[in-house]
PDB file of C-alpha atoms and ligand atoms in Angstrom:
ATOM      1  CA  MET A  23      18.543  10.054 -12.284  1.00 97.00           C
ATOM      2  CA  ILE A  24      16.862  13.392 -12.897  1.00 98.00           C
ATOM      3  CA  LEU A  25      15.281  15.103  -9.892  1.00 98.00           C
ATOM      4  CA  PHE A  26      12.200  17.259 -10.373  1.00 98.00           C
ATOM      5  CA  ASP A  27      10.416  19.405  -7.829  1.00 98.00           C
ATOM      6  CA  ARG A  28       8.446  21.367 -10.437  1.00 98.00           C
ATOM      7  CA  ILE A  29       5.440  19.974 -12.273  1.00 98.00           C
ATOM      8  CA  ASP A  30       6.067  21.911 -15.503  1.00 98.00           C
ATOM      9  CA  LEU A  31       9.648  20.669 -15.808  1.00 97.00           C
ATOM     10  CA  LEU A  32       8.669  17.055 -15.084  1.00 97.00           C
ATOM     11  CA  GLN A  33       5.852  17.225 -17.633  1.00 96.00           C
ATOM     12  CA  ALA A  34       8.082  18.849 -20.266  1.00 95.00           C
ATOM     13  CA  TYR A  35      10.634  16.069 -19.778  1.00 94.00           C
ATOM     14  CA  LEU A  36       8.023  13.304 -19.943  1.00 94.00           C
ATOM     15  CA  GLN A  37       6.345  14.821 -22.992  1.00 91.00           C
ATOM     16  CA  GLN A  38       9.509  14.982 -25.055  1.00 85.00           C
ATOM     17  CA  ALA A  39      10.453  11.472 -23.923  1.00 78.00           C
ATOM     18  CA  GLN A  40       6.975  10.011 -24.308  1.00 67.00           C
ATOM     19  CA  THR A  41       6.858   9.391 -28.049  1.00 67.00           C
ATOM     20  CA  GLN A  42       6.584   5.611 -28.371  1.00 72.00           C
ATOM     21  CA  GLN A  43       7.795   5.135 -24.834  1.00 86.00           C
ATOM     22  CA  SER A  44       6.001   3.851 -21.797  1.00 94.00           C
ATOM     23  CA  ILE A  45       6.096   5.526 -18.412  1.00 96.00           C
ATOM     24  CA  GLY A  46       5.987   3.459 -15.224  1.00 97.00           C
ATOM     25  CA  PHE A  47       5.066   5.259 -12.015  1.00 98.00           C
ATOM     26  CA  VAL A  48       5.737   4.290  -8.386  1.00 98.00           C
ATOM     27  CA  PRO A  49       4.310   6.745  -5.833  1.00 98.00           C
ATOM     28  CA  THR A  50       5.881   6.518  -2.355  1.00 98.00           C
ATOM     29  CA  MET A  51       6.234   8.430   0.884  1.00 97.00           C
ATOM     30  CA  GLY A  52       9.992   7.818   0.999  1.00 96.00           C
ATOM     31  CA  ALA A  53      12.078   6.104   3.687  1.00 95.00           C
ATOM     32  CA  LEU A  54      12.634   3.641   0.878  1.00 97.00           C
ATOM     33  CA  HIS A  55      13.347  -0.040   1.447  1.00 97.00           C
ATOM     34  CA  GLU A  56      13.559  -3.167  -0.697  1.00 98.00           C
ATOM     35  CA  GLY A  57       9.738  -3.305  -0.905  1.00 98.00           C
ATOM     36  CA  HIS A  58       9.625   0.047  -2.710  1.00 98.00           C
ATOM     37  CA  LEU A  59      12.685  -0.860  -4.770  1.00 98.00           C
ATOM     38  CA  ALA A  60      11.011  -4.082  -5.974  1.00 98.00           C
ATOM     39  CA  LEU A  61       8.141  -1.998  -7.408  1.00 98.00           C
ATOM     40  CA  ILE A  62      10.618   0.355  -9.075  1.00 98.00           C
ATOM     41  CA  LYS A  63      12.638  -2.548 -10.507  1.00 98.00           C
ATOM     42  CA  GLN A  64       9.466  -4.120 -11.909  1.00 98.00           C
ATOM     43  CA  SER A  65       8.541  -0.793 -13.469  1.00 98.00           C
ATOM     44  CA  MET A  66      12.031  -0.466 -14.951  1.00 97.00           C
ATOM     45  CA  ARG A  67      11.746  -3.933 -16.528  1.00 98.00           C
ATOM     46  CA  GLN A  68       8.371  -3.095 -18.076  1.00 97.00           C
ATOM     47  CA  ASN A  69       8.780   0.558 -19.127  1.00 96.00           C
ATOM     48  CA  THR A  70      11.259   2.808 -20.903  1.00 94.00           C
ATOM     49  CA  ILE A  71      10.979   5.504 -18.249  1.00 95.00           C
ATOM     50  CA  THR A  72      10.291   5.011 -14.540  1.00 97.00           C
ATOM     51  CA  VAL A  73       9.170   7.876 -12.326  1.00 98.00           C
ATOM     52  CA  CYS A  74       9.273   7.453  -8.550  1.00 98.00           C
ATOM     53  CA  SER A  75       7.665  10.118  -6.391  1.00 98.00           C
ATOM     54  CA  ILE A  76       8.408  10.867  -2.755  1.00 98.00           C
ATOM     55  CA  PHE A  77       5.740  12.896  -1.022  1.00 97.00           C
ATOM     56  CA  VAL A  78       4.640  12.461   2.591  1.00 95.00           C
ATOM     57  CA  ASN A  79       0.974  13.198   2.073  1.00 92.00           C
ATOM     58  CA  GLN A  80      -0.390  14.979   5.124  1.00 91.00           C
ATOM     59  CA  LEU A  81      -3.989  14.444   3.953  1.00 90.00           C
ATOM     60  CA  GLN A  82      -3.813  10.695   4.518  1.00 88.00           C
ATOM     61  CA  PHE A  83      -2.654  10.918   8.142  1.00 90.00           C
ATOM     62  CA  ASN A  84      -5.546  11.084  10.530  1.00 83.00           C
ATOM     63  CA  GLN A  85      -3.174  11.670  13.468  1.00 85.00           C
ATOM     64  CA  ALA A  86      -0.855  14.681  13.347  1.00 85.00           C
ATOM     65  CA  GLU A  87       1.700  12.856  15.460  1.00 83.00           C
ATOM     66  CA  ASP A  88       1.907   9.959  13.010  1.00 83.00           C
ATOM     67  CA  PHE A  89       2.639  12.473  10.234  1.00 90.00           C
ATOM     68  CA  THR A  90       5.426  14.237  12.147  1.00 90.00           C
ATOM     69  CA  LYS A  91       6.933  10.935  13.267  1.00 86.00           C
ATOM     70  CA  TYR A  92       6.867   9.457   9.767  1.00 89.00           C
ATOM     71  CA  PRO A  93      10.501   8.590   8.903  1.00 86.00           C
ATOM     72  CA  ARG A  94      12.186  10.835   6.339  1.00 92.00           C
ATOM     73  CA  SER A  95      15.543  10.011   4.743  1.00 94.00           C
ATOM     74  CA  LEU A  96      15.730  11.821   1.415  1.00 97.00           C
ATOM     75  CA  ASP A  97      19.514  11.663   0.881  1.00 97.00           C
ATOM     76  CA  GLN A  98      19.550   7.927   1.503  1.00 98.00           C
ATOM     77  CA  ASP A  99      16.474   7.487  -0.733  1.00 98.00           C
ATOM     78  CA  ILE A 100      18.166   9.340  -3.586  1.00 98.00           C
ATOM     79  CA  ALA A 101      21.278   7.177  -3.206  1.00 98.00           C
ATOM     80  CA  LEU A 102      19.177   3.977  -3.338  1.00 98.00           C
ATOM     81  CA  LEU A 103      17.285   5.146  -6.427  1.00 98.00           C
ATOM     82  CA  GLU A 104      20.525   6.184  -8.166  1.00 98.00           C
ATOM     83  CA  LYS A 105      22.013   2.775  -7.387  1.00 98.00           C
ATOM     84  CA  ILE A 106      19.218   0.837  -9.098  1.00 98.00           C
ATOM     85  CA  GLY A 107      19.106   3.272 -12.034  1.00 98.00           C
ATOM     86  CA  CYS A 108      15.652   4.821 -11.583  1.00 98.00           C
ATOM     87  CA  HIS A 109      15.184   7.464 -14.297  1.00 97.00           C
ATOM     88  CA  CYS A 110      13.229  10.235 -12.556  1.00 98.00           C
ATOM     89  CA  LEU A 111      12.441  11.258  -9.016  1.00 98.00           C
ATOM     90  CA  PHE A 112       9.610  13.686  -8.361  1.00 98.00           C
ATOM     91  CA  ILE A 113       9.924  15.378  -4.938  1.00 98.00           C
ATOM     92  CA  PRO A 114       7.280  18.081  -4.777  1.00 98.00           C
ATOM     93  CA  THR A 115       6.452  20.249  -1.770  1.00 97.00           C
ATOM     94  CA  HIS A 116       2.976  20.277  -0.234  1.00 95.00           C
ATOM     95  CA  SER A 117       2.079  23.549  -1.968  1.00 96.00           C
ATOM     96  CA  THR A 118       3.193  22.160  -5.339  1.00 98.00           C
ATOM     97  CA  VAL A 119       0.889  19.158  -4.998  1.00 97.00           C
ATOM     98  CA  PHE A 120      -1.965  20.993  -3.301  1.00 97.00           C
ATOM     99  CA  PRO A 121      -1.716  24.700  -4.118  1.00 97.00           C
ATOM    100  CA  GLU A 122      -4.097  27.081  -2.402  1.00 95.00           C
ATOM    101  CA  ASN A 123      -7.631  26.670  -3.776  1.00 94.00           C
ATOM    102  CA  TYR A 124      -6.824  23.221  -5.186  1.00 96.00           C
ATOM    103  CA  PRO A 125     -10.277  21.644  -5.671  1.00 95.00           C
ATOM    104  CA  LEU A 126     -10.228  18.671  -3.302  1.00 95.00           C
ATOM    105  CA  LYS A 127     -12.803  16.059  -4.316  1.00 95.00           C
ATOM    106  CA  THR A 128     -14.878  13.596  -2.376  1.00 97.00           C
ATOM    107  CA  PHE A 129     -14.577  10.178  -3.990  1.00 98.00           C
ATOM    108  CA  ASP A 130     -17.563   7.861  -3.867  1.00 98.00           C
ATOM    109  CA  LEU A 131     -15.589   4.811  -2.800  1.00 98.00           C
ATOM    110  CA  GLY A 132     -18.450   2.851  -1.226  1.00 97.00           C
ATOM    111  CA  ASN A 133     -18.147   0.621   1.819  1.00 96.00           C
ATOM    112  CA  VAL A 134     -14.459  -0.189   1.302  1.00 97.00           C
ATOM    113  CA  GLU A 135     -13.664   3.347   2.497  1.00 97.00           C
ATOM    114  CA  HIS A 136     -15.171   2.726   5.922  1.00 97.00           C
ATOM    115  CA  ILE A 137     -14.057  -0.780   6.903  1.00 98.00           C
ATOM    116  CA  LEU A 138     -10.769  -2.068   8.391  1.00 98.00           C
ATOM    117  CA  GLU A 139      -8.106   0.613   7.689  1.00 98.00           C
ATOM    118  CA  GLY A 140     -10.889   3.044   6.821  1.00 97.00           C
ATOM    119  CA  PHE A 141     -12.605   2.418  10.156  1.00 97.00           C
ATOM    120  CA  TYR A 142      -9.454   2.869  12.235  1.00 96.00           C
ATOM    121  CA  ARG A 143      -8.101   5.767  10.129  1.00 95.00           C
ATOM    122  CA  PRO A 144     -11.111   7.930   9.227  1.00 95.00           C
ATOM    123  CA  GLY A 145     -10.442  10.059   6.150  1.00 94.00           C
ATOM    124  CA  HIS A 146      -7.325   8.068   5.274  1.00 95.00           C
ATOM    125  CA  PHE A 147      -8.526   6.684   1.948  1.00 97.00           C
ATOM    126  CA  GLN A 148     -10.002  10.003   0.790  1.00 97.00           C
ATOM    127  CA  GLY A 149      -6.535  11.485   1.464  1.00 96.00           C
ATOM    128  CA  VAL A 150      -4.827   8.650  -0.419  1.00 97.00           C
ATOM    129  CA  CYS A 151      -7.166   9.143  -3.400  1.00 98.00           C
ATOM    130  CA  GLN A 152      -6.646  12.930  -3.424  1.00 97.00           C
ATOM    131  CA  VAL A 153      -2.892  12.553  -3.763  1.00 98.00           C
ATOM    132  CA  VAL A 154      -2.860   9.595  -6.145  1.00 98.00           C
ATOM    133  CA  LYS A 155      -5.377  11.304  -8.448  1.00 98.00           C
ATOM    134  CA  ARG A 156      -3.275  14.473  -8.401  1.00 98.00           C
ATOM    135  CA  LEU A 157      -0.045  12.563  -9.087  1.00 98.00           C
ATOM    136  CA  LEU A 158      -1.656  10.575 -11.931  1.00 98.00           C
ATOM    137  CA  ASP A 159      -2.911  13.827 -13.473  1.00 98.00           C
ATOM    138  CA  ILE A 160       0.648  15.165 -13.312  1.00 98.00           C
ATOM    139  CA  VAL A 161       2.607  12.093 -14.445  1.00 97.00           C
ATOM    140  CA  ARG A 162       0.024  10.474 -16.815  1.00 96.00           C
ATOM    141  CA  PRO A 163       1.829   7.115 -16.648  1.00 97.00           C
ATOM    142  CA  THR A 164       1.237   4.045 -18.797  1.00 96.00           C
ATOM    143  CA  ASN A 165       1.635   1.706 -15.812  1.00 98.00           C
ATOM    144  CA  LEU A 166       1.106   2.249 -12.097  1.00 98.00           C
ATOM    145  CA  TYR A 167       2.743  -0.046  -9.511  1.00 98.00           C
ATOM    146  CA  LEU A 168       1.301  -0.618  -6.030  1.00 98.00           C
ATOM    147  CA  GLY A 169       2.302  -3.017  -3.258  1.00 98.00           C
ATOM    148  CA  MET A 170      -0.082  -5.671  -1.978  1.00 98.00           C
ATOM    149  CA  LYS A 171       1.155  -5.104   1.562  1.00 98.00           C
ATOM    150  CA  ASP A 172      -1.399  -2.291   1.473  1.00 98.00           C
ATOM    151  CA  PHE A 173      -4.066  -4.577   0.031  1.00 98.00           C
ATOM    152  CA  GLN A 174      -7.066  -2.402   0.863  1.00 98.00           C
ATOM    153  CA  GLN A 175      -5.268   0.597  -0.629  1.00 98.00           C
ATOM    154  CA  CYS A 176      -4.894  -1.358  -3.895  1.00 98.00           C
ATOM    155  CA  ILE A 177      -8.662  -1.926  -3.970  1.00 98.00           C
ATOM    156  CA  VAL A 178      -9.403   1.716  -3.131  1.00 98.00           C
ATOM    157  CA  ILE A 179      -7.048   3.093  -5.790  1.00 98.00           C
ATOM    158  CA  ASP A 180      -8.475   0.679  -8.374  1.00 98.00           C
ATOM    159  CA  LYS A 181     -11.939   2.032  -7.517  1.00 98.00           C
ATOM    160  CA  MET A 182     -10.802   5.674  -7.685  1.00 98.00           C
ATOM    161  CA  MET A 183      -9.191   4.995 -11.069  1.00 98.00           C
ATOM    162  CA  GLN A 184     -12.477   3.596 -12.376  1.00 98.00           C
ATOM    163  CA  LEU A 185     -14.422   6.564 -10.992  1.00 98.00           C
ATOM    164  CA  GLU A 186     -12.023   9.035 -12.603  1.00 98.00           C
ATOM    165  CA  GLY A 187     -11.611   7.123 -15.889  1.00 98.00           C
ATOM    166  CA  PHE A 188      -7.866   6.561 -15.371  1.00 98.00           C
ATOM    167  CA  ASN A 189      -8.363   2.830 -15.922  1.00 97.00           C
ATOM    168  CA  GLN A 190      -8.891   3.523 -19.637  1.00 97.00           C
ATOM    169  CA  PHE A 191      -5.262   4.472 -20.176  1.00 96.00           C
ATOM    170  CA  ILE A 192      -3.300   3.433 -17.074  1.00 98.00           C
ATOM    171  CA  LYS A 193      -2.640  -0.229 -16.284  1.00 98.00           C
ATOM    172  CA  LEU A 194      -2.559  -1.065 -12.605  1.00 98.00           C
ATOM    173  CA  HIS A 195      -0.054  -3.639 -11.290  1.00 98.00           C
ATOM    174  CA  PHE A 196      -0.332  -5.139  -7.806  1.00 98.00           C
ATOM    175  CA  CYS A 197       3.097  -6.340  -6.629  1.00 98.00           C
ATOM    176  CA  ASP A 198       3.903  -9.013  -4.036  1.00 98.00           C
ATOM    177  CA  THR A 199       4.873  -8.012  -0.513  1.00 98.00           C
ATOM    178  CA  VAL A 200       8.620  -8.001   0.076  1.00 98.00           C
ATOM    179  CA  ARG A 201       9.668  -9.406   3.463  1.00 98.00           C
ATOM    180  CA  ASN A 202      12.870  -9.671   5.491  1.00 97.00           C
ATOM    181  CA  GLU A 203      14.601 -13.044   5.754  1.00 97.00           C
ATOM    182  CA  ASP A 204      12.364 -14.021   8.694  1.00 97.00           C
ATOM    183  CA  GLY A 205       9.141 -13.062   6.920  1.00 98.00           C
ATOM    184  CA  LEU A 206       8.358  -9.641   8.415  1.00 98.00           C
ATOM    185  CA  ALA A 207       6.780  -7.383   5.770  1.00 98.00           C
ATOM    186  CA  LEU A 208       9.150  -4.489   5.074  1.00 98.00           C
ATOM    187  CA  SER A 209       7.664  -1.163   6.126  1.00 97.00           C
ATOM    188  CA  SER A 210       9.043   2.325   6.656  1.00 92.00           C
ATOM    189  CA  ARG A 211       7.415   2.154  10.099  1.00 91.00           C
ATOM    190  CA  ASN A 212       9.665  -0.795  11.099  1.00 94.00           C
ATOM    191  CA  LYS A 213      12.437   1.812  11.510  1.00 91.00           C
ATOM    192  CA  ARG A 214      10.676   3.000  14.669  1.00 91.00           C
ATOM    193  CA  LEU A 215      10.856  -0.455  16.317  1.00 96.00           C
ATOM    194  CA  SER A 216      13.495  -1.834  18.702  1.00 97.00           C
ATOM    195  CA  PRO A 217      15.235  -5.096  17.668  1.00 97.00           C
ATOM    196  CA  GLN A 218      13.070  -6.932  20.246  1.00 97.00           C
ATOM    197  CA  ALA A 219       9.887  -5.544  18.723  1.00 98.00           C
ATOM    198  CA  ILE A 220      11.085  -6.400  15.195  1.00 97.00           C
ATOM    199  CA  SER A 221      11.381 -10.001  16.266  1.00 97.00           C
ATOM    200  CA  LYS A 222       8.017  -9.991  18.096  1.00 97.00           C
ATOM    201  CA  ALA A 223       6.392  -8.382  15.047  1.00 98.00           C
ATOM    202  CA  LEU A 224       6.972 -11.672  13.242  1.00 98.00           C
ATOM    203  CA  GLY A 225       3.831 -12.729  15.111  1.00 98.00           C
ATOM    204  CA  LEU A 226       1.893 -10.992  12.329  1.00 98.00           C
ATOM    205  CA  ILE A 227       3.038 -13.193   9.456  1.00 98.00           C
ATOM    206  CA  ASN A 228       3.277 -16.281  11.668  1.00 98.00           C
ATOM    207  CA  ASN A 229      -0.368 -15.954  12.737  1.00 98.00           C
ATOM    208  CA  LEU A 230      -1.455 -15.247   9.158  1.00 98.00           C
ATOM    209  CA  LYS A 231       0.382 -18.369   7.955  1.00 98.00           C
ATOM    210  CA  GLN A 232      -1.024 -20.415  10.827  1.00 98.00           C
ATOM    211  CA  ALA A 233      -4.569 -19.248  10.053  1.00 98.00           C
ATOM    212  CA  LYS A 234      -4.090 -20.031   6.363  1.00 98.00           C
ATOM    213  CA  SER A 235      -2.896 -23.558   7.062  1.00 97.00           C
ATOM    214  CA  THR A 236      -5.726 -24.125   9.575  1.00 96.00           C
ATOM    215  CA  ILE A 237      -8.218 -23.132   6.866  1.00 95.00           C
ATOM    216  CA  LEU A 238      -6.559 -25.245   4.185  1.00 94.00           C
ATOM    217  CA  ASN A 239      -6.376 -28.292   6.496  1.00 93.00           C
ATOM    218  CA  ASN A 240     -10.117 -28.378   7.015  1.00 90.00           C
ATOM    219  CA  PRO A 241     -11.938 -25.699   5.021  1.00 88.00           C
ATOM    220  CA  THR A 242     -15.476 -26.950   5.587  1.00 86.00           C
ATOM    221  CA  LEU A 243     -15.188 -27.406   9.341  1.00 88.00           C
ATOM    222  CA  VAL A 244     -13.005 -24.478  10.298  1.00 93.00           C
ATOM    223  CA  ASN A 245     -14.624 -21.978  12.652  1.00 95.00           C
ATOM    224  CA  LEU A 246     -13.358 -18.589  11.472  1.00 96.00           C
ATOM    225  CA  ASP A 247     -14.635 -16.734  14.529  1.00 96.00           C
ATOM    226  CA  SER A 248     -12.617 -18.997  16.872  1.00 97.00           C
ATOM    227  CA  LEU A 249      -9.622 -18.799  14.561  1.00 97.00           C
ATOM    228  CA  GLN A 250      -9.876 -15.013  14.652  1.00 98.00           C
ATOM    229  CA  GLN A 251     -10.034 -14.964  18.458  1.00 98.00           C
ATOM    230  CA  ALA A 252      -7.125 -17.420  18.813  1.00 98.00           C
ATOM    231  CA  SER A 253      -4.992 -15.311  16.445  1.00 98.00           C
ATOM    232  CA  ILE A 254      -5.760 -12.080  18.323  1.00 98.00           C
ATOM    233  CA  ASN A 255      -4.956 -13.780  21.672  1.00 98.00           C
ATOM    234  CA  SER A 256      -1.696 -15.103  20.273  1.00 98.00           C
ATOM    235  CA  LEU A 257      -0.640 -11.624  19.091  1.00 98.00           C
ATOM    236  CA  ILE A 258      -1.470 -10.071  22.467  1.00 98.00           C
ATOM    237  CA  ASN A 259       0.305 -12.874  24.357  1.00 97.00           C
ATOM    238  CA  ASN A 260       3.369 -12.357  22.180  1.00 94.00           C
ATOM    239  CA  GLY A 261       3.895  -8.685  22.883  1.00 96.00           C
ATOM    240  CA  PHE A 262       1.439  -6.688  20.762  1.00 98.00           C
ATOM    241  CA  GLU A 263      -0.281  -3.943  22.742  1.00 98.00           C
ATOM    242  CA  SER A 264      -3.486  -4.051  20.704  1.00 98.00           C
ATOM    243  CA  VAL A 265      -4.981  -5.696  17.646  1.00 98.00           C
ATOM    244  CA  ASP A 266      -7.351  -3.577  15.536  1.00 98.00           C
ATOM    245  CA  TYR A 267      -8.450  -6.466  13.371  1.00 98.00           C
ATOM    246  CA  PHE A 268      -7.585  -9.991  12.267  1.00 98.00           C
ATOM    247  CA  THR A 269     -10.162 -10.706   9.626  1.00 98.00           C
ATOM    248  CA  PHE A 270     -11.156 -12.860   6.669  1.00 97.00           C
ATOM    249  CA  MET A 271     -12.458 -11.309   3.431  1.00 97.00           C
ATOM    250  CA  ASN A 272     -13.665 -12.713   0.125  1.00 95.00           C
ATOM    251  CA  GLU A 273     -12.637 -11.569  -3.363  1.00 93.00           C
ATOM    252  CA  GLN A 274     -15.312  -8.819  -3.274  1.00 93.00           C
ATOM    253  CA  PHE A 275     -13.626  -7.608  -0.104  1.00 95.00           C
ATOM    254  CA  GLU A 276     -16.559  -8.531   2.111  1.00 95.00           C
ATOM    255  CA  PRO A 277     -16.070 -10.140   5.530  1.00 95.00           C
ATOM    256  CA  ILE A 278     -16.688 -13.892   5.668  1.00 94.00           C
ATOM    257  CA  HIS A 279     -17.507 -16.128   8.628  1.00 91.00           C
ATOM    258  CA  SER A 280     -17.374 -19.534   6.946  1.00 90.00           C
ATOM    259  CA  ILE A 281     -15.749 -21.153   3.940  1.00 89.00           C
ATOM    260  CA  THR A 282     -17.814 -22.241   0.936  1.00 82.00           C
ATOM    261  CA  ASP A 283     -16.750 -23.958  -2.298  1.00 75.00           C
ATOM    262  CA  SER A 284     -17.321 -20.890  -4.404  1.00 77.00           C
ATOM    263  CA  PHE A 285     -14.423 -18.748  -3.171  1.00 80.00           C
ATOM    264  CA  LYS A 286     -12.018 -17.521  -5.799  1.00 83.00           C
ATOM    265  CA  GLN A 287      -9.755 -16.020  -3.170  1.00 92.00           C
ATOM    266  CA  ILE A 288      -9.699 -15.421   0.560  1.00 96.00           C
ATOM    267  CA  ILE A 289      -7.589 -12.720   2.070  1.00 97.00           C
ATOM    268  CA  ILE A 290      -6.677 -12.606   5.738  1.00 98.00           C
ATOM    269  CA  LEU A 291      -5.726  -9.151   6.982  1.00 98.00           C
ATOM    270  CA  VAL A 292      -4.259  -7.955  10.254  1.00 98.00           C
ATOM    271  CA  ALA A 293      -3.484  -4.598  11.875  1.00 98.00           C
ATOM    272  CA  ALA A 294      -1.813  -4.486  15.285  1.00 98.00           C
ATOM    273  CA  THR A 295       0.300  -2.132  17.376  1.00 98.00           C
ATOM    274  CA  ILE A 296       3.651  -2.826  18.978  1.00 98.00           C
ATOM    275  CA  GLU A 297       5.826  -0.224  20.766  1.00 97.00           C
ATOM    276  CA  GLY A 298       3.216   2.335  19.694  1.00 95.00           C
ATOM    277  CA  VAL A 299       3.769   1.535  15.999  1.00 94.00           C
ATOM    278  CA  ARG A 300       0.789   0.281  14.030  1.00 95.00           C
ATOM    279  CA  LEU A 301       1.692  -2.443  11.522  1.00 98.00           C
ATOM    280  CA  ILE A 302      -0.416  -4.150   8.853  1.00 98.00           C
ATOM    281  CA  ASP A 303       0.020  -7.351   6.880  1.00 98.00           C
ATOM    282  CA  ASN A 304      -2.048  -9.869   4.934  1.00 98.00           C
ATOM    283  CA  ILE A 305      -1.942 -13.260   3.254  1.00 98.00           C
ATOM    284  CA  ILE A 306      -3.939 -14.607   0.322  1.00 97.00           C
ATOM    285  CA  ILE A 307      -5.465 -18.066  -0.159  1.00 96.00           C
ATOM    286  CA  LYS A 308      -6.159 -18.753  -3.834  1.00 94.00           C
ATOM    287  CA  SER A 309      -8.895 -21.172  -4.846  1.00 89.00           C
ATOM    288  CA  ASN A 310      -6.351 -23.596  -6.369  1.00 90.00           C
ATOM    289  CA  GLU A 311      -4.665 -23.917  -2.965  1.00 92.00           C
ATOM    290  CA  PHE A 312      -7.724 -25.732  -1.591  1.00 85.00           C
ATOM    291  CA  LYS A 313      -7.282 -29.516  -1.981  1.00 73.00           C
TER     292      LYS A 313
HETATM  293  P1  AMP B  15       4.508   3.977   1.073  1.00 65.45           P
HETATM  294  O1  AMP B  15       5.799   4.701   0.896  1.00 65.45           O
HETATM  295  O2  AMP B  15       4.422   3.244   2.364  1.00 65.45           O
HETATM  296  O3  AMP B  15       3.319   4.829   0.759  1.00 65.45           O
HETATM  297  O4  AMP B  15       4.501   2.827  -0.032  1.00 65.45           O
HETATM  298  C1  AMP B  15       4.644   3.119  -1.395  1.00 65.45           C
HETATM  299  C2  AMP B  15       4.308   1.873  -2.184  1.00 65.45           C
HETATM  300  O5  AMP B  15       5.190   0.821  -1.815  1.00 65.45           O
HETATM  301  C3  AMP B  15       2.879   1.376  -1.903  1.00 65.45           C
HETATM  302  O6  AMP B  15       2.301   0.917  -3.121  1.00 65.45           O
HETATM  303  C4  AMP B  15       3.120   0.240  -0.943  1.00 65.45           C
HETATM  304  O7  AMP B  15       2.102  -0.741  -0.969  1.00 65.45           O
HETATM  305  C5  AMP B  15       4.424  -0.313  -1.468  1.00 65.45           C
HETATM  306  N1  AMP B  15       5.105  -1.106  -0.424  1.00 65.45           N
HETATM  307  C6  AMP B  15       5.375  -0.712   0.848  1.00 65.45           C
HETATM  308  N2  AMP B  15       5.956  -1.732   1.534  1.00 65.45           N
HETATM  309  C7  AMP B  15       6.045  -2.766   0.667  1.00 65.45           C
HETATM  310  C8  AMP B  15       6.535  -4.108   0.767  1.00 65.45           C
HETATM  311  N3  AMP B  15       7.069  -4.577   1.902  1.00 65.45           N
HETATM  312  N4  AMP B  15       6.461  -4.900  -0.321  1.00 65.45           N
HETATM  313  C9  AMP B  15       5.926  -4.438  -1.481  1.00 65.45           C
HETATM  314  N5  AMP B  15       5.449  -3.192  -1.645  1.00 65.45           N
HETATM  315  C10 AMP B  15       5.496  -2.364  -0.588  1.00 65.45           C
END
């Protein structure tokens, strides 16, 4: 694996390698786990060159403490990437990505910026878009790989790519959430949890699965507001300190309060805090899953 911390050297390498080759790109904030590695492996299967980036983007943290506490394990990350044969790792500093006088933009993301994660983390999605736009300008990949664990982020980045015209030459791939053997979505933040909290955190996926099966058992009669309340109560009773949301959205990413025949997809999303660590997860119901 070749390590780059300079934009000009990365670009020179990619340019000479680019003739008739495709470049897959997986942006991350490090503290890599099997979820990140699954994206990188998919990129490696589908491209001649895969670039992973590790950059803990201060702009997307609305709380300074969350940024300083974010786990960092570069040596271990490099070893993991070497082991799976990733071609390039880009590890820029803050001033490389955002030099002084870098023209930060405001992206017109619409309502999706302000709901759910956007509501609880003001400025978060603008920060995400700033860095992803910058990294796409640098890497100019053929394919970009994102994880559906951060479902709203996938929608936001898709929107930013349309606004900036990236969608004309970069194909976006949304990859399934990788979970541990019990079902907990892998997350760099899990490293901050005690073993007891890791096991209690399974309440997230268990409540999502329970809500999905309740909906599928009786779609026309299900009361989503009661289901929401029951799921929140269950999380609180099982050790979560707070639940920011447990909510049902349609394929346009609008909140829904009842089920109609016309849904292509329903997504149930949750964000909740345990041992001071805020975790998110989601589950999808596809139209063909309705009987
Ligand atoms: P992060 O380092 O948390 O910014 O994540 C980098 C990329 O990995 C994002 O596209 C995430 O959605 C994705 N990712 C994080 N956790 C998982 C997971 N458990 N399964 C699949 N993708 C993930």
